[in-house]
Each structure stands twice: as structure tokens, then as C-alpha cells.
Amino acid sequence: MSETQNRKADHLRICLDEDVQCRETTNGLENYRFTHCCLPELDRAEIDLTTPFLHKKLSAPILISSMTGGTDLAKTINYRLAAIAQHYQLAMGVGSQRVAVENPQVEDTFAIRAIAPDALLFANLGAVQLNYRYGIEECLRVVDLLEADALILHLNPLQEAVQTRGDINFRGLLDKIGVLCEKLPVPVIAKEVGNGISALMAQKLTEVGVKAIDVAGAGGTSWAKVESERAEDAKQRRLGKVFADWGIPTAECITAVRALSPEIPLIASGGLRNGLDIAKAIALGADLAGLALPFLQAANDSEDALHTLVEILIAEITTVLFCTGNANLMELRRSGALQKKVI
């Protein structure tokens, strides 16, 4: 396998087998609580979780976040996730497709459109690759491979700084992202990988043409920890440990970005683990909520486990709406039912 394929395999193994979650930094959602409504005046069976995003209608505000590709296990996981995205009409992103650009023999690990013909699918490349000989041609290639509805450009300076032989030249990327946004026939989504996007950076990204923001805040999987586990020398291992809890908590990212950009399509991810987290994220201003680790663990088990997970998530979100007296997600966001706890 190539170095990139080996890295992909390592990432899967470490995320599934090792403790690489943030410990000191939380996603911040625990600081909020819904006001219970003892008489909701609703039929729970009629609660509506549908939501539009980038011109497609989803049955629930759930994104199967970008995770993997490029190995046999990754292919199995992506195919199972795609089947679930199609069945429940959810959004789905794939992991970085750089591995397929480097090695076309693994393109089939990302070729999921036939399995999910109607799902909202996001292609994915690291933005920093625009400084390493990637351009419109490579971006079009990964979009076409997935027949994607949008392209995620992930922003991961800390991960690259900790990663052995990481790509660390981030100079001039904002202008290159802007040029890409002009030329690409699908929308561009900017996404962090677990350290958060501030309101100021979201504003700069949208000003150059980015159409949606995935804040991917701190509080979930720490990619500094992941890369520390893979490190080949003591310096990189220590970097990963020292910066294991670095970043802006997810809840802070959501509220700050939404306050500055009331209309930008906004995805909340970073440490979300259940339907209550999803509902809190929506109430704070997100349009979609992305989960990775829960889907990875279930997909590694079986497609049946994925069905169970999604049914549970939908039941949990629905219960929040029912017990706050809101018939749909827009009502939930406008209701003021989510309050910050008094400390």
C-alpha cells in the first residue's frame, strides 16, 4: 500500500481501537438545557424532521460525516453508510479522496452513487493540497468520481502539524479557495476536522465564495491524538499529546458563526454523539448535524447496527421536539426552548 493508504488504514484502526477523544475540552453542548413542556398539544406521530440543505430535502437533519476511503475496510464501511444514507435520505460525506487521486485503483472505495442515487453526497479533499500541485482538475475528478452534490475542502492545520511528514504550507490558501469556488460547478463547503471554525474565519471563507460551513468544533475525536498514536518520533508524539484538547468547542462555533452569518448553510459537528446533541445544535442555529464516530462504530459492526443507530437518533430528535412542544425543526429553532444553564 502507498503511504496515504497506510495512513488511512491507521486512522480507521486508531479511531476504532484507541482512546483518541478529547478529555479536557468538551463540545460545550452540556452547558445548554431544553425547557420541558408538560403539555405539548402535539401528536408525536406527526412531528416533521425534514430539512432542506443545498437544494435537497433530507428526512432528518443528519449528516454522516466524512470519514474514510482507500482500503478494503473503508470500502465496506462507505458502502454500508451509503446504503443507510439512501434508505433514510440523509446527507453523507466521504473521507479525503486524495488517496484515489494518487492511486486510481482505489477509486471504487468511494464509488457510492449507485448505492445512494438520491442522497446528498459530499466529495472531500484537503484544502492544503491546493498548495501541493492540486487544482481544479483534481477537484473536478473527485467530484465526478462521487457524482457529488458539493465538495468539502477540509482545513486541518493542527493535524498536519502533528502528522509525521504533514503538509504544513497553508500560505495563500484563501485566495486559491476563492478561485476554486468560482470555477467549480458544485458548491464548496469548508470544514475543520475537530478544532473549530471561528466566526471571523467563516466570514472570510464565505466572502471568497464558500457556500456552507461545517464548524467541526473541538470536543470529539482529537486528530492531534490520532496522529500522536501514529508518530514516528518523540517530538511528533509529544506535539499530539500537548495539543490533544486544542480548539474551539462546537457550541461556541455554532453560536458565533450563526450570529455573524444568519443565512449561511451551517453544519454542526465535533463530538455529537446522540439525538439530543443534534437537537441542541439545531436549536443553536445549525441546519445539519454531522456525526462520525457513532456511524463508524456501527458501520464497522454491520448494516443492521446502522439501521438501529439511525432509528435511535431519529427517535431522540423527535422526543426533543415532542417534549418542547415543537412540530418541526424551524419551530424548535425559533422557540427559545434551549437555554444556557446558569453556573
mmCIF file of C-alpha atoms in Angstrom:
data_model
loop_
_atom_site.group_PDB
_atom_site.id
_atom_site.type_symbol
_atom_site.label_atom_id
_atom_site.label_comp_id
_atom_site.label_asym_id
_atom_site.label_seq_id
_atom_site.Cartn_x
_atom_site.Cartn_y
_atom_site.Cartn_z
ATOM 1 C CA MET A 1 0.000 0.000 0.000
ATOM 2 C CA SER A 2 1.026 3.612 -0.538
ATOM 3 C CA GLU A 3 1.897 5.899 2.364
ATOM 4 C CA THR A 4 -1.510 7.563 2.037
ATOM 5 C CA GLN A 5 -3.308 4.194 2.081
ATOM 6 C CA ASN A 6 -1.333 3.140 5.143
ATOM 7 C CA ARG A 7 -2.310 6.378 6.842
ATOM 8 C CA LYS A 8 -5.980 5.744 6.033
ATOM 9 C CA ALA A 9 -5.764 2.243 7.478
ATOM 10 C CA ASP A 10 -4.040 3.582 10.594
ATOM 11 C CA HIS A 11 -6.723 6.238 11.063
ATOM 12 C CA LEU A 12 -9.512 3.643 10.965
ATOM 13 C CA ARG A 13 -7.726 1.311 13.357
ATOM 14 C CA ILE A 14 -6.856 4.053 15.835
ATOM 15 C CA CYS A 15 -10.324 5.616 15.843
ATOM 16 C CA LEU A 16 -11.941 2.232 16.408
ATOM 17 C CA ASP A 17 -9.472 0.766 18.905
ATOM 18 C CA GLU A 18 -7.771 3.599 20.805
ATOM 19 C CA ASP A 19 -8.943 6.355 23.162
ATOM 20 C CA VAL A 20 -8.474 9.426 20.990
ATOM 21 C CA GLN A 21 -11.369 11.524 22.278
ATOM 22 C CA CYS A 22 -10.879 14.984 23.736
ATOM 23 C CA ARG A 23 -10.893 14.801 27.514
ATOM 24 C CA GLU A 24 -10.390 18.334 28.883
ATOM 25 C CA THR A 25 -12.315 20.130 26.125
ATOM 26 C CA THR A 26 -15.988 19.275 25.615
ATOM 27 C CA ASN A 27 -18.248 20.233 22.727
ATOM 28 C CA GLY A 28 -19.987 22.743 25.018
ATOM 29 C CA LEU A 29 -23.491 21.406 24.414
ATOM 30 C CA GLU A 30 -23.706 20.189 28.017
ATOM 31 C CA ASN A 31 -23.954 23.861 29.002
ATOM 32 C CA TYR A 32 -27.434 24.069 27.467
ATOM 33 C CA ARG A 33 -30.746 22.593 28.571
ATOM 34 C CA PHE A 34 -34.177 22.418 26.946
ATOM 35 C CA THR A 35 -37.209 23.738 28.813
ATOM 36 C CA HIS A 36 -39.612 20.842 29.216
ATOM 37 C CA CYS A 37 -43.197 21.277 28.015
ATOM 38 C CA CYS A 38 -45.586 19.129 30.055
ATOM 39 C CA LEU A 39 -48.499 19.689 27.634
ATOM 40 C CA PRO A 40 -47.129 19.833 24.086
ATOM 41 C CA GLU A 41 -50.521 19.796 22.290
ATOM 42 C CA LEU A 42 -48.956 17.650 19.553
ATOM 43 C CA ASP A 43 -49.415 14.213 18.072
ATOM 44 C CA ARG A 44 -45.895 12.781 18.252
ATOM 45 C CA ALA A 45 -46.561 10.746 15.105
ATOM 46 C CA GLU A 46 -46.982 13.954 13.091
ATOM 47 C CA ILE A 47 -43.688 15.625 14.080
ATOM 48 C CA ASP A 48 -41.714 16.595 10.962
ATOM 49 C CA LEU A 49 -37.899 16.289 10.911
ATOM 50 C CA THR A 50 -37.440 17.086 7.222
ATOM 51 C CA THR A 51 -34.973 19.801 6.345
ATOM 52 C CA PRO A 52 -33.674 21.353 3.109
ATOM 53 C CA PHE A 53 -29.946 21.657 2.524
ATOM 54 C CA LEU A 54 -28.206 22.770 -0.674
ATOM 55 C CA HIS A 55 -31.412 22.302 -2.685
ATOM 56 C CA LYS A 56 -32.137 18.772 -1.492
ATOM 57 C CA LYS A 57 -34.742 17.668 1.032
ATOM 58 C CA LEU A 58 -33.497 15.404 3.810
ATOM 59 C CA SER A 59 -35.728 13.304 6.042
ATOM 60 C CA ALA A 60 -33.763 14.341 9.145
ATOM 61 C CA PRO A 61 -31.041 16.915 9.878
ATOM 62 C CA ILE A 62 -28.309 14.294 9.961
ATOM 63 C CA LEU A 63 -25.000 14.234 8.088
ATOM 64 C CA ILE A 64 -22.935 11.063 8.076
ATOM 65 C CA SER A 65 -19.683 12.948 8.443
ATOM 66 C CA SER A 66 -16.590 12.450 6.289
ATOM 67 C CA MET A 67 -14.552 9.514 7.494
ATOM 68 C CA THR A 68 -12.738 7.168 5.186
ATOM 69 C CA GLY A 69 -11.831 5.574 1.866
ATOM 70 C CA GLY A 70 -8.922 3.928 0.094
ATOM 71 C CA THR A 71 -8.765 0.495 1.799
ATOM 72 C CA ASP A 72 -10.829 -2.698 1.747
ATOM 73 C CA LEU A 73 -12.310 -1.976 5.176
ATOM 74 C CA ALA A 74 -13.009 1.615 4.140
ATOM 75 C CA LYS A 75 -14.879 0.346 1.070
ATOM 76 C CA THR A 76 -17.090 -1.878 3.220
ATOM 77 C CA ILE A 77 -17.784 0.996 5.606
ATOM 78 C CA ASN A 78 -18.542 3.506 2.834
ATOM 79 C CA TYR A 79 -20.885 1.111 1.043
ATOM 80 C CA ARG A 80 -22.794 0.383 4.243
ATOM 81 C CA LEU A 81 -23.024 4.082 5.084
ATOM 82 C CA ALA A 82 -24.220 4.897 1.570
ATOM 83 C CA ALA A 83 -26.998 2.331 1.810
ATOM 84 C CA ILE A 84 -28.157 3.928 5.052
ATOM 85 C CA ALA A 85 -27.952 7.444 3.597
ATOM 86 C CA GLN A 86 -30.156 6.319 0.718
ATOM 87 C CA HIS A 87 -32.642 4.418 2.886
ATOM 88 C CA TYR A 88 -33.197 7.269 5.334
ATOM 89 C CA GLN A 89 -32.499 10.153 2.917
ATOM 90 C CA LEU A 90 -29.611 11.558 4.934
ATOM 91 C CA ALA A 91 -26.564 13.521 3.815
ATOM 92 C CA MET A 92 -23.183 11.791 3.615
ATOM 93 C CA GLY A 93 -19.587 12.864 3.132
ATOM 94 C CA VAL A 94 -16.657 10.609 2.319
ATOM 95 C CA GLY A 95 -13.128 10.810 3.653
ATOM 96 C CA SER A 96 -10.352 12.620 1.800
ATOM 97 C CA GLN A 97 -10.200 11.392 -1.798
ATOM 98 C CA ARG A 98 -6.537 12.299 -2.178
ATOM 99 C CA VAL A 99 -5.758 8.591 -1.898
ATOM 100 C CA ALA A 100 -7.859 7.952 -5.040
ATOM 101 C CA VAL A 101 -6.168 10.777 -6.943
ATOM 102 C CA GLU A 102 -2.793 9.233 -6.116
ATOM 103 C CA ASN A 103 -3.951 5.671 -6.790
ATOM 104 C CA PRO A 104 -6.918 5.256 -9.180
ATOM 105 C CA GLN A 105 -7.075 1.557 -8.262
ATOM 106 C CA VAL A 106 -8.889 2.506 -5.027
ATOM 107 C CA GLU A 107 -11.481 4.738 -6.686
ATOM 108 C CA ASP A 108 -14.116 2.061 -6.166
ATOM 109 C CA THR A 109 -13.887 2.567 -2.377
ATOM 110 C CA PHE A 110 -15.547 5.960 -2.977
ATOM 111 C CA ALA A 111 -17.899 4.988 -5.814
ATOM 112 C CA ILE A 112 -21.115 5.061 -3.807
ATOM 113 C CA ARG A 113 -23.547 6.988 -6.041
ATOM 114 C CA ALA A 114 -25.018 3.764 -7.436
ATOM 115 C CA ILE A 115 -25.808 2.708 -3.864
ATOM 116 C CA ALA A 116 -27.181 6.126 -2.888
ATOM 117 C CA PRO A 117 -28.708 7.545 -6.094
ATOM 118 C CA ASP A 118 -30.830 10.149 -4.310
ATOM 119 C CA ALA A 119 -28.695 11.012 -1.281
ATOM 120 C CA LEU A 120 -26.946 14.336 -0.726
ATOM 121 C CA LEU A 121 -23.272 13.364 -1.198
ATOM 122 C CA PHE A 122 -20.165 15.424 -0.459
ATOM 123 C CA ALA A 123 -16.775 14.821 -2.071
ATOM 124 C CA ASN A 124 -13.730 15.700 0.022
ATOM 125 C CA LEU A 125 -10.161 16.987 -0.368
ATOM 126 C CA GLY A 126 -7.766 18.733 1.972
ATOM 127 C CA ALA A 127 -7.598 22.445 1.187
ATOM 128 C CA VAL A 128 -3.849 22.406 1.804
ATOM 129 C CA GLN A 129 -3.422 20.200 -1.273
ATOM 130 C CA LEU A 130 -4.049 23.332 -3.343
ATOM 131 C CA ASN A 131 -0.502 24.253 -2.289
ATOM 132 C CA TYR A 132 0.812 20.838 -3.298
ATOM 133 C CA ARG A 133 0.091 20.702 -7.045
ATOM 134 C CA TYR A 134 -3.660 20.172 -6.784
ATOM 135 C CA GLY A 135 -6.058 22.412 -8.682
ATOM 136 C CA ILE A 136 -9.387 22.488 -10.490
ATOM 137 C CA GLU A 137 -8.594 19.267 -12.388
ATOM 138 C CA GLU A 138 -8.138 17.176 -9.241
ATOM 139 C CA CYS A 139 -11.179 18.745 -7.588
ATOM 140 C CA LEU A 140 -13.345 18.005 -10.618
ATOM 141 C CA ARG A 141 -12.021 14.463 -10.626
ATOM 142 C CA VAL A 142 -13.102 13.694 -7.060
ATOM 143 C CA VAL A 143 -16.471 15.391 -7.590
ATOM 144 C CA ASP A 144 -17.061 13.332 -10.732
ATOM 145 C CA LEU A 145 -15.925 10.120 -9.027
ATOM 146 C CA LEU A 146 -18.571 10.527 -6.361
ATOM 147 C CA GLU A 147 -21.075 12.293 -8.640
ATOM 148 C CA ALA A 148 -21.142 14.647 -5.671
ATOM 149 C CA ASP A 149 -23.561 17.454 -4.894
ATOM 150 C CA ALA A 150 -20.814 19.532 -3.260
ATOM 151 C CA LEU A 151 -17.102 19.461 -2.467
ATOM 152 C CA ILE A 152 -15.827 19.633 1.095
ATOM 153 C CA LEU A 153 -12.461 21.312 1.474
ATOM 154 C CA HIS A 154 -11.221 20.281 4.887
ATOM 155 C CA LEU A 155 -8.994 22.589 6.904
ATOM 156 C CA ASN A 156 -6.633 20.771 9.261
ATOM 157 C CA PRO A 157 -3.533 22.812 10.195
ATOM 158 C CA LEU A 158 -3.108 21.181 13.606
ATOM 159 C CA GLN A 159 -3.426 17.658 12.219
ATOM 160 C CA GLU A 160 -0.859 18.414 9.520
ATOM 161 C CA ALA A 161 1.488 19.991 12.094
ATOM 162 C CA VAL A 162 1.376 16.874 14.273
ATOM 163 C CA GLN A 163 1.342 14.352 11.423
ATOM 164 C CA THR A 164 4.696 12.851 10.519
ATOM 165 C CA ARG A 165 5.657 14.461 7.187
ATOM 166 C CA GLY A 166 2.462 16.513 7.212
ATOM 167 C CA ASP A 167 1.688 19.173 4.598
ATOM 168 C CA ILE A 168 2.300 22.395 6.506
ATOM 169 C CA ASN A 169 2.331 25.164 3.861
ATOM 170 C CA PHE A 170 -1.003 26.924 4.329
ATOM 171 C CA ARG A 171 0.145 30.255 2.820
ATOM 172 C CA GLY A 172 -2.178 31.844 0.248
ATOM 173 C CA LEU A 173 -4.901 29.209 0.526
ATOM 174 C CA LEU A 174 -7.814 31.630 0.971
ATOM 175 C CA ASP A 175 -7.305 33.148 -2.479
ATOM 176 C CA LYS A 176 -6.913 29.709 -4.048
ATOM 177 C CA ILE A 177 -10.147 28.565 -2.392
ATOM 178 C CA GLY A 178 -11.843 31.637 -3.859
ATOM 179 C CA VAL A 179 -10.651 30.796 -7.378
ATOM 180 C CA LEU A 180 -11.847 27.220 -6.931
ATOM 181 C CA CYS A 181 -15.275 28.406 -5.775
ATOM 182 C CA GLU A 182 -15.605 30.437 -8.988
ATOM 183 C CA LYS A 183 -14.624 27.589 -11.311
ATOM 184 C CA LEU A 184 -16.179 24.524 -9.704
ATOM 185 C CA PRO A 185 -19.689 23.583 -10.909
ATOM 186 C CA VAL A 186 -20.798 22.452 -7.417
ATOM 187 C CA PRO A 187 -20.852 24.349 -4.103
ATOM 188 C CA VAL A 188 -17.784 24.311 -1.864
ATOM 189 C CA ILE A 189 -18.150 23.511 1.844
ATOM 190 C CA ALA A 190 -15.376 24.499 4.256
ATOM 191 C CA LYS A 191 -14.908 22.032 7.107
ATOM 192 C CA GLU A 192 -12.499 21.770 10.007
ATOM 193 C CA VAL A 193 -11.607 18.338 11.365
ATOM 194 C CA GLY A 194 -12.198 18.865 15.074
ATOM 195 C CA ASN A 195 -10.631 22.150 16.092
ATOM 196 C CA GLY A 196 -13.392 24.521 15.046
ATOM 197 C CA ILE A 197 -14.076 27.394 12.653
ATOM 198 C CA SER A 198 -14.370 30.828 14.238
ATOM 199 C CA ALA A 199 -16.878 33.444 13.130
ATOM 200 C CA LEU A 200 -14.092 35.566 11.618
ATOM 201 C CA MET A 201 -12.758 32.673 9.549
ATOM 202 C CA ALA A 202 -16.271 31.702 8.467
ATOM 203 C CA GLN A 203 -16.804 35.248 7.253
ATOM 204 C CA LYS A 204 -13.554 35.235 5.275
ATOM 205 C CA LEU A 205 -14.432 31.882 3.710
ATOM 206 C CA THR A 206 -17.922 32.936 2.688
ATOM 207 C CA GLU A 207 -16.604 36.197 1.262
ATOM 208 C CA VAL A 208 -14.447 34.260 -1.223
ATOM 209 C CA GLY A 209 -17.365 32.062 -2.299
ATOM 210 C CA VAL A 210 -17.682 29.151 0.127
ATOM 211 C CA LYS A 211 -21.370 28.190 0.197
ATOM 212 C CA ALA A 212 -21.588 26.321 3.515
ATOM 213 C CA ILE A 213 -19.605 25.934 6.733
ATOM 214 C CA ASP A 214 -19.075 22.765 8.785
ATOM 215 C CA VAL A 215 -17.662 24.082 12.057
ATOM 216 C CA ALA A 216 -16.291 20.681 13.198
ATOM 217 C CA GLY A 217 -15.508 22.009 16.646
ATOM 218 C CA ALA A 218 -13.488 20.594 19.497
ATOM 219 C CA GLY A 219 -14.943 18.076 21.901
ATOM 220 C CA GLY A 220 -14.973 14.856 19.914
ATOM 221 C CA THR A 221 -12.226 12.872 18.218
ATOM 222 C CA SER A 222 -8.877 14.601 18.590
ATOM 223 C CA TRP A 223 -6.862 14.270 15.397
ATOM 224 C CA ALA A 224 -3.849 15.521 17.299
ATOM 225 C CA LYS A 225 -4.221 12.403 19.463
ATOM 226 C CA VAL A 226 -4.739 10.217 16.393
ATOM 227 C CA GLU A 227 -1.577 11.499 14.754
ATOM 228 C CA SER A 228 0.290 11.205 18.052
ATOM 229 C CA GLU A 229 -0.563 7.491 18.031
ATOM 230 C CA ARG A 230 0.948 7.238 14.534
ATOM 231 C CA ALA A 231 4.003 9.396 15.225
ATOM 232 C CA GLU A 232 7.415 8.047 14.308
ATOM 233 C CA ASP A 233 9.428 10.201 16.710
ATOM 234 C CA ALA A 234 9.186 11.645 20.202
ATOM 235 C CA LYS A 235 8.667 15.235 19.047
ATOM 236 C CA GLN A 236 5.551 14.436 16.998
ATOM 237 C CA ARG A 237 4.164 12.197 19.759
ATOM 238 C CA ARG A 238 4.550 14.999 22.286
ATOM 239 C CA LEU A 239 3.011 17.588 19.950
ATOM 240 C CA GLY A 240 -0.084 15.412 19.629
ATOM 241 C CA LYS A 241 -0.414 14.977 23.372
ATOM 242 C CA VAL A 242 0.143 18.650 24.237
ATOM 243 C CA PHE A 243 -2.424 19.806 21.672
ATOM 244 C CA ALA A 244 -4.877 16.951 22.245
ATOM 245 C CA ASP A 245 -7.613 19.283 23.518
ATOM 246 C CA TRP A 246 -6.868 22.283 21.307
ATOM 247 C CA GLY A 247 -9.717 24.075 19.585
ATOM 248 C CA ILE A 248 -12.992 25.954 19.817
ATOM 249 C CA PRO A 249 -15.866 23.948 21.345
ATOM 250 C CA THR A 250 -18.599 23.083 18.868
ATOM 251 C CA ALA A 251 -21.359 25.010 20.644
ATOM 252 C CA GLU A 252 -19.264 28.188 20.616
ATOM 253 C CA CYS A 253 -18.591 27.793 16.906
ATOM 254 C CA ILE A 254 -22.281 27.357 16.079
ATOM 255 C CA THR A 255 -23.478 30.403 18.006
ATOM 256 C CA ALA A 256 -20.642 32.662 16.843
ATOM 257 C CA VAL A 257 -20.872 31.754 13.155
ATOM 258 C CA ARG A 258 -24.658 31.957 13.135
ATOM 259 C CA ALA A 259 -24.644 35.354 14.846
ATOM 260 C CA LEU A 260 -22.291 36.742 12.200
ATOM 261 C CA SER A 261 -23.834 34.942 9.206
ATOM 262 C CA PRO A 262 -27.599 34.469 9.715
ATOM 263 C CA GLU A 263 -28.179 32.871 6.299
ATOM 264 C CA ILE A 264 -25.108 30.707 5.630
ATOM 265 C CA PRO A 265 -25.910 26.977 5.463
ATOM 266 C CA LEU A 266 -24.337 25.698 8.661
ATOM 267 C CA ILE A 267 -23.321 22.195 9.703
ATOM 268 C CA ALA A 268 -22.550 21.409 13.334
ATOM 269 C CA SER A 269 -20.099 18.606 14.023
ATOM 270 C CA GLY A 270 -17.489 17.824 16.614
ATOM 271 C CA GLY A 271 -18.320 15.479 19.469
ATOM 272 C CA LEU A 272 -22.021 14.997 18.696
ATOM 273 C CA ARG A 273 -22.994 11.552 19.900
ATOM 274 C CA ASN A 274 -26.810 11.343 20.105
ATOM 275 C CA GLY A 275 -30.096 12.887 19.033
ATOM 276 C CA LEU A 276 -30.183 15.245 21.998
ATOM 277 C CA ASP A 277 -26.848 16.709 20.839
ATOM 278 C CA ILE A 278 -28.273 17.041 17.332
ATOM 279 C CA ALA A 279 -31.377 18.853 18.597
ATOM 280 C CA LYS A 280 -29.259 21.230 20.672
ATOM 281 C CA ALA A 281 -27.104 22.012 17.661
ATOM 282 C CA ILE A 282 -30.182 22.752 15.545
ATOM 283 C CA ALA A 283 -31.688 24.919 18.273
ATOM 284 C CA LEU A 284 -28.411 26.889 18.451
ATOM 285 C CA GLY A 285 -28.634 27.663 14.743
ATOM 286 C CA ALA A 286 -27.209 24.774 12.736
ATOM 287 C CA ASP A 287 -29.044 23.404 9.699
ATOM 288 C CA LEU A 288 -27.477 19.933 9.823
ATOM 289 C CA ALA A 289 -25.625 17.949 12.459
ATOM 290 C CA GLY A 290 -22.722 15.725 11.487
ATOM 291 C CA LEU A 291 -21.711 12.580 13.369
ATOM 292 C CA ALA A 292 -18.688 10.440 12.581
ATOM 293 C CA LEU A 293 -17.608 8.100 15.385
ATOM 294 C CA PRO A 294 -21.073 6.654 16.145
ATOM 295 C CA PHE A 295 -21.552 5.884 12.437
ATOM 296 C CA LEU A 296 -18.041 4.471 12.104
ATOM 297 C CA GLN A 297 -18.527 2.126 15.041
ATOM 298 C CA ALA A 298 -21.912 0.935 13.779
ATOM 299 C CA ALA A 299 -20.708 0.540 10.173
ATOM 300 C CA ASN A 300 -17.753 -1.496 11.355
ATOM 301 C CA ASP A 301 -20.284 -3.807 13.017
ATOM 302 C CA SER A 302 -22.998 -4.292 10.386
ATOM 303 C CA GLU A 303 -25.628 -2.601 8.272
ATOM 304 C CA ASP A 304 -28.218 -3.731 10.839
ATOM 305 C CA ALA A 305 -26.319 -1.813 13.505
ATOM 306 C CA LEU A 306 -26.508 1.283 11.305
ATOM 307 C CA HIS A 307 -30.281 0.917 10.929
ATOM 308 C CA THR A 308 -30.581 0.671 14.703
ATOM 309 C CA LEU A 309 -28.403 3.747 15.210
ATOM 310 C CA VAL A 310 -30.394 5.923 12.814
ATOM 311 C CA GLU A 311 -33.726 4.800 14.257
ATOM 312 C CA ILE A 312 -32.448 5.733 17.726
ATOM 313 C CA LEU A 313 -31.163 9.126 16.566
ATOM 314 C CA ILE A 314 -34.479 9.929 14.882
ATOM 315 C CA ALA A 315 -36.409 8.844 17.983
ATOM 316 C CA GLU A 316 -34.216 11.044 20.193
ATOM 317 C CA ILE A 317 -34.614 14.141 17.997
ATOM 318 C CA THR A 318 -38.360 13.543 17.749
ATOM 319 C CA THR A 319 -38.626 13.219 21.522
ATOM 320 C CA VAL A 320 -36.931 16.608 21.973
ATOM 321 C CA LEU A 321 -39.428 18.253 19.640
ATOM 322 C CA PHE A 322 -42.356 16.490 21.319
ATOM 323 C CA CYS A 323 -41.257 17.415 24.841
ATOM 324 C CA THR A 324 -40.608 21.048 23.914
ATOM 325 C CA GLY A 325 -43.903 21.457 22.076
ATOM 326 C CA ASN A 326 -42.445 21.964 18.588
ATOM 327 C CA ALA A 327 -43.846 20.303 15.486
ATOM 328 C CA ASN A 328 -40.814 20.812 13.253
ATOM 329 C CA LEU A 329 -37.194 21.923 13.281
ATOM 330 C CA MET A 330 -37.896 25.532 12.331
ATOM 331 C CA GLU A 331 -40.266 25.846 15.289
ATOM 332 C CA LEU A 332 -37.595 24.363 17.548
ATOM 333 C CA ARG A 333 -35.029 26.919 16.419
ATOM 334 C CA ARG A 334 -37.434 29.826 16.923
ATOM 335 C CA SER A 335 -38.951 28.593 20.168
ATOM 336 C CA GLY A 336 -36.267 29.681 22.610
ATOM 337 C CA ALA A 337 -36.690 26.318 24.327
ATOM 338 C CA LEU A 338 -32.936 25.848 24.618
ATOM 339 C CA GLN A 339 -31.411 27.862 27.444
ATOM 340 C CA LYS A 340 -27.875 28.185 28.680
ATOM 341 C CA LYS A 341 -27.501 26.760 32.173
ATOM 342 C CA VAL A 342 -26.821 29.182 34.995
ATOM 343 C CA ILE A 343 -23.478 28.247 36.526
#
